[in-house]
Amino acid sequence: MPAFAYIARDEQGRTQRGERDGTDVREVTTALRAEGLLPLRVAAATALPWWRRPLHPFGPRPIDLEMQLRQLAFMLRTGLTLLAALKVLAEQGSAATARVWLDVAARVRAGAPLHEAMVAQKCFTRLTKSLVDVGERSGNLDHVLTRAAEALARRRRTRTQVLTALAYPALVVVLAVATVAFMMASVVPKLAKFLGALGRTLPPSTQLLVDVANAVQVHLVRGCVFLGLLVVAIAIAWATRRGRLVLEAILLRVPVVGRILRLAAVSTFAHNLALLLASGVRLTNSLAVVQPLFFLRTVRERLARCRDAVVQGNPLADSLVAERTFSPLVHSMVRVGETSGSLDEVLAGVAVHHDEVLQELVRRLGTLIEPVILVVIGSIVGFIYFAFFMAIYSITGMGGA
């Protein structure tokens, strides 16, 4: 079915832009009028000039969708019809989210279930679509939408924790290295020129500082080129399967970074699998839904092989052990859950435990890394000042006194 780009005005006089599937312009125009919109222009998506086409380069923000899923659940719980609730979401959201909910409402009006209407929107995760499907079949759509919003919020918090733990030390180190490089390339050479004009022999500490500054000046351009090529090489390797697996293996062996990534992976696995199983999704389907949620490709591929083994009739715990996907603790807890028939409850407990460990690790890392970096950078800056004052002390002749 072809897509048509439209420009319309709503009941409040606001301009709405978006795309709508339809057989022809008349069908799209009729659908827009049925939604209370006044079509100003409807044409094939490629027929509109580029400056008048809808522009949503980044799409809806995940936090906006998370909030609107909660609002949709609340409106359904209070008795509002699905179409009316979708219309409210489209009216009060941003331009990007309005386009999404208007398209979803049009598909629902055409007879499609909500989860099928959401399939066409890439902004919704596979987990959200699967939960909505379960909610429609069980008649508990409002409760399932709330669970989906909570899952999105939990995923956002986990990502924020991991990024904060990894990005903050890296940012501080980069700024510190930039500060020292600036002093070596700009401040110290001026000091060396001033001291050299006096014709005095420099103290050993000052001479060492000048030698280091000269080396930085000579090799600065080469060093920047090397770093640039290194970044490009890493990016190219990350884009390939084998290269990414090698880089992930290196990351997982870094003491603190590897533990943070492992804890985040366990949290993602346990939370989302427990949520799907508690909602009534079969284990094999749940594993297929959970698989794309991981940042580490290593975990995704191992979990895919675990799912194949489960399809063949093997227990999940045995499959996880064979692939060495997670820690022995997780494997043991999964075995207990399968044996007792309460896998969802056991996984929920595993998720809570690993969330607490991850939060404590991030807190301790932030507490320890800052003073260490301050001591290192303070020592470097202190050495520069020490070398400077030793030179001044030597020049003024106070050393001879």
Tab-separated table of C-alpha atoms in Angstrom:
chain	number	residue	atom	x	y	z
A	1	MET	CA	0.000	0.000	0.000
A	2	PRO	CA	1.526	3.360	-1.003
A	3	ALA	CA	2.359	6.029	1.524
A	4	PHE	CA	1.014	9.575	1.359
A	5	ALA	CA	2.462	12.613	3.096
A	6	TYR	CA	-0.100	15.067	4.426
A	7	ILE	CA	-0.333	18.496	5.982
A	8	ALA	CA	-3.523	19.084	7.985
A	9	ARG	CA	-4.939	21.358	10.666
A	10	ASP	CA	-6.578	20.030	13.851
A	11	GLU	CA	-9.541	21.415	15.779
A	12	GLN	CA	-7.278	23.741	17.792
A	13	GLY	CA	-5.787	25.212	14.627
A	14	ARG	CA	-2.419	23.475	14.989
A	15	THR	CA	-0.647	22.151	11.900
A	16	GLN	CA	-0.114	18.406	11.758
A	17	ARG	CA	2.359	16.768	9.377
A	18	GLY	CA	2.852	13.083	8.815
A	19	GLU	CA	2.512	10.085	6.547
A	20	ARG	CA	-0.427	7.759	6.074
A	21	ASP	CA	-0.856	4.537	4.093
A	22	GLY	CA	-3.788	4.348	1.705
A	23	THR	CA	-4.904	3.254	-1.737
A	24	ASP	CA	-5.301	6.802	-3.075
A	25	VAL	CA	-5.463	10.463	-2.042
A	26	ARG	CA	-9.235	10.355	-1.536
A	27	GLU	CA	-9.038	7.508	0.976
A	28	VAL	CA	-6.333	9.282	2.994
A	29	THR	CA	-8.276	12.563	2.891
A	30	THR	CA	-11.445	10.826	4.128
A	31	ALA	CA	-9.514	9.155	6.958
A	32	LEU	CA	-8.021	12.477	8.049
A	33	ARG	CA	-11.426	14.169	8.094
A	34	ALA	CA	-12.847	11.291	10.121
A	35	GLU	CA	-10.202	12.062	12.762
A	36	GLY	CA	-11.307	15.694	12.955
A	37	LEU	CA	-8.426	17.019	10.829
A	38	LEU	CA	-8.740	19.478	7.958
A	39	PRO	CA	-6.467	18.279	5.123
A	40	LEU	CA	-4.465	21.103	3.559
A	41	ARG	CA	-2.325	18.975	1.263
A	42	VAL	CA	-2.160	15.241	0.560
A	43	ALA	CA	0.250	13.783	-1.983
A	44	ALA	CA	2.435	10.770	-2.530
A	45	ALA	CA	5.291	10.854	-0.055
A	46	THR	CA	7.847	11.363	-2.814
A	47	ALA	CA	5.806	14.020	-4.571
A	48	LEU	CA	6.091	16.726	-1.904
A	49	PRO	CA	9.085	19.086	-2.183
A	50	TRP	CA	11.840	18.169	0.262
A	51	TRP	CA	11.347	21.376	2.258
A	52	ARG	CA	7.673	20.509	2.873
A	53	ARG	CA	8.058	16.851	3.745
A	54	PRO	CA	7.632	15.820	7.427
A	55	LEU	CA	11.012	15.946	9.147
A	56	HIS	CA	11.529	13.722	12.193
A	57	PRO	CA	15.160	12.666	11.854
A	58	PHE	CA	15.472	11.241	15.342
A	59	GLY	CA	11.945	9.964	15.882
A	60	PRO	CA	10.134	9.971	19.220
A	61	ARG	CA	12.223	9.961	22.363
A	62	PRO	CA	12.002	6.708	24.364
A	63	ILE	CA	11.132	8.619	27.536
A	64	ASP	CA	8.160	10.226	25.732
A	65	LEU	CA	6.866	6.832	24.597
A	66	GLU	CA	7.354	5.481	28.106
A	67	MET	CA	5.218	8.264	29.573
A	68	GLN	CA	2.556	7.956	26.878
A	69	LEU	CA	2.238	4.206	27.413
A	70	ARG	CA	1.442	4.963	31.057
A	71	GLN	CA	-1.099	7.576	29.959
A	72	LEU	CA	-2.668	5.141	27.504
A	73	ALA	CA	-2.992	2.534	30.265
A	74	PHE	CA	-4.597	5.092	32.582
A	75	MET	CA	-7.124	6.241	29.968
A	76	LEU	CA	-8.115	2.657	29.147
A	77	ARG	CA	-8.473	1.911	32.849
A	78	THR	CA	-10.867	4.843	33.280
A	79	GLY	CA	-13.122	3.556	30.492
A	80	LEU	CA	-11.993	5.611	27.508
A	81	THR	CA	-12.110	3.763	24.191
A	82	LEU	CA	-8.860	2.822	22.502
A	83	LEU	CA	-9.359	5.140	19.518
A	84	ALA	CA	-10.277	8.069	21.749
A	85	ALA	CA	-7.208	7.445	23.916
A	86	LEU	CA	-4.945	7.284	20.872
A	87	LYS	CA	-6.375	10.571	19.622
A	88	VAL	CA	-5.629	12.226	22.967
A	89	LEU	CA	-2.031	10.990	22.820
A	90	ALA	CA	-1.628	12.383	19.302
A	91	GLU	CA	-2.996	15.785	20.321
A	92	GLN	CA	-0.890	16.312	23.410
A	93	GLY	CA	2.402	14.842	22.224
A	94	SER	CA	5.235	16.283	20.166
A	95	ALA	CA	5.221	16.276	16.378
A	96	ALA	CA	7.219	13.031	16.284
A	97	THR	CA	4.955	11.156	18.709
A	98	ALA	CA	1.816	12.635	17.105
A	99	ARG	CA	2.799	11.102	13.782
A	100	VAL	CA	3.287	7.717	15.452
A	101	TRP	CA	-0.027	7.677	17.318
A	102	LEU	CA	-2.006	9.019	14.340
A	103	ASP	CA	-0.686	6.173	12.200
A	104	VAL	CA	-1.451	3.636	14.946
A	105	ALA	CA	-4.985	5.035	15.313
A	106	ALA	CA	-5.561	4.818	11.562
A	107	ARG	CA	-4.542	1.168	11.482
A	108	VAL	CA	-6.704	0.346	14.508
A	109	ARG	CA	-9.650	2.126	12.868
A	110	ALA	CA	-9.085	-0.024	9.786
A	111	GLY	CA	-9.547	-3.149	11.938
A	112	ALA	CA	-6.005	-4.074	12.953
A	113	PRO	CA	-5.255	-5.053	16.571
A	114	LEU	CA	-3.167	-2.601	18.531
A	115	HIS	CA	-0.048	-4.778	18.535
A	116	GLU	CA	-0.222	-5.153	14.731
A	117	ALA	CA	-0.679	-1.406	14.356
A	118	MET	CA	2.438	-0.883	16.469
A	119	VAL	CA	4.508	-3.305	14.374
A	120	ALA	CA	4.821	-0.700	11.594
A	121	GLN	CA	6.434	1.745	14.050
A	122	LYS	CA	10.134	1.101	14.608
A	123	CYS	CA	10.139	3.209	17.775
A	124	PHE	CA	8.356	0.458	19.731
A	125	THR	CA	10.541	-2.364	20.988
A	126	ARG	CA	9.737	-5.973	20.259
A	127	LEU	CA	9.178	-6.456	23.981
A	128	THR	CA	6.468	-3.777	24.008
A	129	LYS	CA	4.722	-5.259	20.959
A	130	SER	CA	4.768	-8.762	22.455
A	131	LEU	CA	3.336	-7.533	25.758
A	132	VAL	CA	0.574	-5.618	23.973
A	133	ASP	CA	-0.271	-8.766	22.008
A	134	VAL	CA	-0.593	-10.720	25.260
A	135	GLY	CA	-2.644	-7.945	26.845
A	136	GLU	CA	-5.123	-7.879	23.967
A	137	ARG	CA	-5.575	-11.641	24.074
A	138	SER	CA	-6.028	-11.770	27.851
A	139	GLY	CA	-8.179	-8.658	28.124
A	140	ASN	CA	-5.707	-6.939	30.490
A	141	LEU	CA	-4.334	-4.381	28.057
A	142	ASP	CA	-4.169	-1.560	30.607
A	143	HIS	CA	-2.136	-3.620	33.084
A	144	VAL	CA	0.188	-4.902	30.364
A	145	LEU	CA	0.778	-1.385	29.037
A	146	THR	CA	1.823	-0.330	32.537
A	147	ARG	CA	4.250	-3.256	32.676
A	148	ALA	CA	5.650	-2.296	29.264
A	149	ALA	CA	6.214	1.280	30.458
A	150	GLU	CA	7.939	-0.002	33.597
A	151	ALA	CA	10.168	-2.230	31.467
A	152	LEU	CA	11.160	0.743	29.300
A	153	ALA	CA	11.877	2.826	32.417
A	154	ARG	CA	13.954	0.031	33.934
A	155	ARG	CA	15.934	-0.354	30.704
A	156	ARG	CA	16.522	3.402	30.564
A	157	ARG	CA	17.758	3.486	34.161
A	158	THR	CA	20.107	0.557	33.581
A	159	ARG	CA	21.532	2.167	30.458
A	160	THR	CA	22.001	5.444	32.327
A	161	GLN	CA	23.806	3.705	35.177
A	162	VAL	CA	26.168	1.891	32.828
A	163	LEU	CA	26.892	4.970	30.728
A	164	THR	CA	27.461	7.071	33.843
A	165	ALA	CA	29.837	4.509	35.298
A	166	LEU	CA	31.852	4.243	32.074
A	167	ALA	CA	31.627	7.748	30.635
A	168	TYR	CA	32.434	9.851	33.711
A	169	PRO	CA	35.952	8.460	34.325
A	170	ALA	CA	36.681	8.565	30.593
A	171	LEU	CA	35.563	12.191	30.358
A	172	VAL	CA	37.670	13.233	33.358
A	173	VAL	CA	40.741	11.470	31.956
A	174	VAL	CA	40.281	13.092	28.528
A	175	LEU	CA	39.975	16.558	30.077
A	176	ALA	CA	42.991	15.935	32.289
A	177	VAL	CA	45.121	14.742	29.372
A	178	ALA	CA	44.004	17.756	27.324
A	179	THR	CA	44.973	20.112	30.156
A	180	VAL	CA	48.423	18.568	30.560
A	181	ALA	CA	48.962	18.541	26.780
A	182	PHE	CA	48.066	22.224	26.613
A	183	MET	CA	50.548	23.065	29.328
A	184	MET	CA	53.251	20.976	27.666
A	185	ALA	CA	52.620	22.439	24.217
A	186	SER	CA	52.009	26.080	25.182
A	187	VAL	CA	53.056	27.067	28.706
A	188	VAL	CA	56.245	25.057	29.205
A	189	PRO	CA	57.869	26.056	25.865
A	190	LYS	CA	57.490	29.735	26.781
A	191	LEU	CA	59.076	29.042	30.137
A	192	ALA	CA	61.920	27.139	28.462
A	193	LYS	CA	62.522	30.012	26.024
A	194	PHE	CA	62.648	32.500	28.893
A	195	LEU	CA	65.058	30.385	30.918
A	196	GLY	CA	67.248	29.627	27.898
A	197	ALA	CA	67.687	33.343	27.171
A	198	LEU	CA	69.270	33.772	30.586
A	199	GLY	CA	71.993	31.252	29.752
A	200	ARG	CA	71.769	29.419	33.079
A	201	THR	CA	72.013	25.684	33.617
A	202	LEU	CA	68.589	24.322	34.442
A	203	PRO	CA	67.946	22.099	37.458
A	204	PRO	CA	67.371	18.410	36.635
A	205	SER	CA	63.612	18.617	37.298
A	206	THR	CA	63.217	21.639	35.035
A	207	GLN	CA	65.357	20.084	32.314
A	208	LEU	CA	63.223	16.935	32.442
A	209	LEU	CA	60.070	19.038	32.079
A	210	VAL	CA	61.529	20.893	29.091
A	211	ASP	CA	62.596	17.642	27.422
A	212	VAL	CA	59.110	16.182	27.834
A	213	ALA	CA	57.562	19.368	26.435
A	214	ASN	CA	59.861	19.253	23.409
A	215	ALA	CA	58.967	15.622	22.788
A	216	VAL	CA	55.251	16.475	22.976
A	217	GLN	CA	55.685	19.289	20.448
A	218	VAL	CA	57.641	17.094	18.042
A	219	HIS	CA	55.267	14.114	18.165
A	220	LEU	CA	51.937	15.902	18.785
A	221	VAL	CA	50.716	15.802	15.180
A	222	ARG	CA	51.838	12.198	14.733
A	223	GLY	CA	50.138	11.241	17.975
A	224	CYS	CA	46.856	12.883	16.923
A	225	VAL	CA	46.983	11.113	13.544
A	226	PHE	CA	47.690	7.805	15.238
A	227	LEU	CA	44.779	8.259	17.642
A	228	GLY	CA	42.475	9.186	14.770
A	229	LEU	CA	43.480	6.096	12.791
A	230	LEU	CA	43.058	3.974	15.906
A	231	VAL	CA	39.516	5.276	16.425
A	232	VAL	CA	38.652	4.597	12.771
A	233	ALA	CA	40.093	1.078	13.003
A	234	ILE	CA	38.082	0.344	16.145
A	235	ALA	CA	34.903	1.677	14.501
A	236	ILE	CA	35.450	-0.507	11.429
A	237	ALA	CA	36.162	-3.560	13.585
A	238	TRP	CA	33.054	-2.848	15.688
A	239	ALA	CA	30.931	-2.865	12.520
A	240	THR	CA	31.998	-6.433	11.666
A	241	ARG	CA	30.851	-9.519	13.528
A	242	ARG	CA	34.291	-10.976	14.256
A	243	GLY	CA	35.797	-7.605	15.144
A	244	ARG	CA	32.967	-6.777	17.531
A	245	LEU	CA	33.244	-10.138	19.268
A	246	VAL	CA	36.997	-9.562	19.781
A	247	LEU	CA	36.451	-6.039	21.140
A	248	GLU	CA	33.688	-7.253	23.449
A	249	ALA	CA	35.962	-10.004	24.748
A	250	ILE	CA	38.565	-7.333	25.562
A	251	LEU	CA	35.978	-5.145	27.298
A	252	LEU	CA	34.696	-8.052	29.369
A	253	ARG	CA	38.237	-8.715	30.620
A	254	VAL	CA	38.723	-5.160	31.880
A	255	PRO	CA	38.240	-5.542	35.667
A	256	VAL	CA	35.538	-2.966	36.476
A	257	VAL	CA	34.115	-2.415	32.996
A	258	GLY	CA	33.624	-6.128	32.401
A	259	ARG	CA	31.762	-6.604	35.671
A	260	ILE	CA	29.453	-3.671	34.955
A	261	LEU	CA	28.605	-5.029	31.508
A	262	ARG	CA	27.956	-8.506	32.904
A	263	LEU	CA	25.685	-7.196	35.658
A	264	ALA	CA	23.751	-5.090	33.172
A	265	ALA	CA	23.321	-8.123	30.889
A	266	VAL	CA	21.999	-10.286	33.741
A	267	SER	CA	19.610	-7.528	34.814
A	268	THR	CA	18.273	-7.164	31.267
A	269	PHE	CA	17.850	-10.919	30.880
A	270	ALA	CA	16.174	-11.558	34.228
A	271	HIS	CA	13.854	-8.539	34.270
A	272	ASN	CA	12.508	-8.904	30.742
A	273	LEU	CA	12.251	-12.696	30.708
A	274	ALA	CA	10.434	-12.634	34.059
A	275	LEU	CA	8.047	-9.975	32.743
A	276	LEU	CA	7.232	-11.941	29.590
A	277	LEU	CA	6.759	-15.245	31.409
A	278	ALA	CA	4.542	-13.616	34.047
A	279	SER	CA	2.443	-12.108	31.243
A	280	GLY	CA	1.835	-15.521	29.697
A	281	VAL	CA	4.345	-15.583	26.826
A	282	ARG	CA	5.888	-18.975	26.077
A	283	LEU	CA	9.522	-19.489	27.028
A	284	THR	CA	10.786	-19.924	23.456
A	285	ASN	CA	8.960	-16.795	22.298
A	286	SER	CA	10.184	-14.899	25.353
A	287	LEU	CA	13.793	-15.796	24.573
A	288	ALA	CA	13.326	-14.581	20.999
A	289	VAL	CA	11.945	-11.272	22.281
A	290	VAL	CA	14.664	-10.780	24.903
A	291	GLN	CA	17.553	-11.620	22.580
A	292	PRO	CA	17.774	-8.275	20.667
A	293	LEU	CA	17.703	-6.226	23.893
A	294	PHE	CA	21.346	-6.863	24.807
A	295	PHE	CA	24.141	-4.434	24.014
A	296	LEU	CA	26.696	-7.248	23.850
A	297	ARG	CA	26.537	-9.244	20.640
A	298	THR	CA	28.280	-12.080	22.449
A	299	VAL	CA	25.296	-12.491	24.773
A	300	ARG	CA	22.816	-12.195	21.902
A	301	GLU	CA	24.435	-15.008	19.949
A	302	ARG	CA	24.762	-17.275	22.989
A	303	LEU	CA	21.139	-16.675	23.914
A	304	ALA	CA	20.075	-17.499	20.353
A	305	ARG	CA	21.843	-20.855	20.647
A	306	CYS	CA	20.198	-21.394	24.040
A	307	ARG	CA	16.787	-20.800	22.478
A	308	ASP	CA	17.535	-23.359	19.744
A	309	ALA	CA	18.463	-25.874	22.439
A	310	VAL	CA	15.230	-25.144	24.359
A	311	VAL	CA	13.209	-25.639	21.175
A	312	GLN	CA	14.845	-29.068	20.857
A	313	GLY	CA	13.634	-29.946	24.363
A	314	ASN	CA	16.603	-29.111	26.575
A	315	PRO	CA	16.089	-27.259	29.865
A	316	LEU	CA	16.975	-23.580	29.835
A	317	ALA	CA	19.449	-23.968	32.707
A	318	ASP	CA	21.412	-26.678	30.866
A	319	SER	CA	21.497	-24.532	27.731
A	320	LEU	CA	22.808	-21.524	29.647
A	321	VAL	CA	25.495	-23.642	31.314
A	322	ALA	CA	26.575	-25.134	27.988
A	323	GLU	CA	26.975	-21.697	26.435
A	324	ARG	CA	28.453	-20.164	29.628
A	325	THR	CA	26.093	-17.252	29.087
A	326	PHE	CA	25.952	-15.897	32.644
A	327	SER	CA	27.437	-16.589	36.074
A	328	PRO	CA	26.975	-19.933	37.867
A	329	LEU	CA	24.635	-18.198	40.337
A	330	VAL	CA	22.232	-17.261	37.551
A	331	HIS	CA	22.407	-20.755	36.079
A	332	SER	CA	21.621	-22.319	39.465
A	333	MET	CA	18.691	-19.985	40.102
A	334	VAL	CA	17.242	-20.709	36.646
A	335	ARG	CA	17.488	-24.431	37.391
A	336	VAL	CA	15.668	-23.911	40.707
A	337	GLY	CA	12.957	-21.924	38.930
A	338	GLU	CA	12.451	-24.573	36.255
A	339	THR	CA	12.312	-27.340	38.861
A	340	SER	CA	9.783	-25.525	41.058
A	341	GLY	CA	7.688	-24.182	38.191
A	342	SER	CA	8.162	-20.571	39.307
A	343	LEU	CA	10.786	-19.412	36.837
A	344	ASP	CA	9.276	-15.931	36.519
A	345	GLU	CA	9.389	-15.324	40.287
A	346	VAL	CA	12.941	-16.635	40.596
A	347	LEU	CA	14.120	-14.465	37.695
A	348	ALA	CA	12.472	-11.423	39.267
A	349	GLY	CA	14.475	-12.055	42.439
A	350	VAL	CA	17.680	-12.496	40.415
A	351	ALA	CA	17.002	-9.193	38.642
A	352	VAL	CA	16.480	-7.295	41.900
A	353	HIS	CA	19.688	-8.719	43.382
A	354	HIS	CA	21.814	-7.811	40.368
A	355	ASP	CA	20.259	-4.346	40.171
A	356	GLU	CA	21.335	-3.706	43.743
A	357	VAL	CA	24.850	-4.974	43.049
A	358	LEU	CA	25.088	-2.822	39.915
A	359	GLN	CA	23.942	0.305	41.753
A	360	GLU	CA	26.441	-0.295	44.555
A	361	LEU	CA	29.259	-0.889	42.069
A	362	VAL	CA	28.460	2.320	40.196
A	363	ARG	CA	28.338	4.250	43.473
A	364	ARG	CA	31.674	2.861	44.653
A	365	LEU	CA	33.276	3.477	41.278
A	366	GLY	CA	32.201	7.113	41.335
A	367	THR	CA	33.455	7.473	44.890
A	368	LEU	CA	36.882	5.962	44.199
A	369	ILE	CA	37.694	7.163	40.693
A	370	GLU	CA	37.409	10.885	41.404
A	371	PRO	CA	40.057	11.125	44.161
A	372	VAL	CA	42.404	8.849	42.197
A	373	ILE	CA	42.171	11.073	39.131
A	374	LEU	CA	42.573	14.203	41.244
A	375	VAL	CA	45.740	12.799	42.858
A	376	VAL	CA	47.242	11.850	39.488
A	377	ILE	CA	46.442	15.152	37.797
A	378	GLY	CA	47.438	17.101	40.908
A	379	SER	CA	50.790	15.323	40.932
A	380	ILE	CA	51.454	16.228	37.291
A	381	VAL	CA	50.481	19.867	37.731
A	382	GLY	CA	52.418	20.002	41.016
A	383	PHE	CA	55.538	18.674	39.303
A	384	ILE	CA	55.237	21.378	36.634
A	385	TYR	CA	55.006	24.100	39.265
A	386	PHE	CA	57.849	22.535	41.253
A	387	ALA	CA	60.103	22.506	38.186
A	388	PHE	CA	59.195	26.103	37.420
A	389	PHE	CA	59.981	27.407	40.895
A	390	MET	CA	63.197	25.387	41.075
A	391	ALA	CA	64.318	27.165	37.906
A	392	ILE	CA	63.405	30.573	39.332
A	393	TYR	CA	65.162	29.680	42.579
A	394	SER	CA	68.303	28.692	40.652
A	395	ILE	CA	68.285	31.809	38.443
A	396	THR	CA	67.963	34.290	41.290
A	397	GLY	CA	71.094	32.826	42.864
A	398	MET	CA	69.323	31.831	46.039
A	399	GLY	CA	70.566	28.332	45.562
A	400	GLY	CA	74.154	29.535	45.944
A	401	ALA	CA	73.345	31.385	49.109
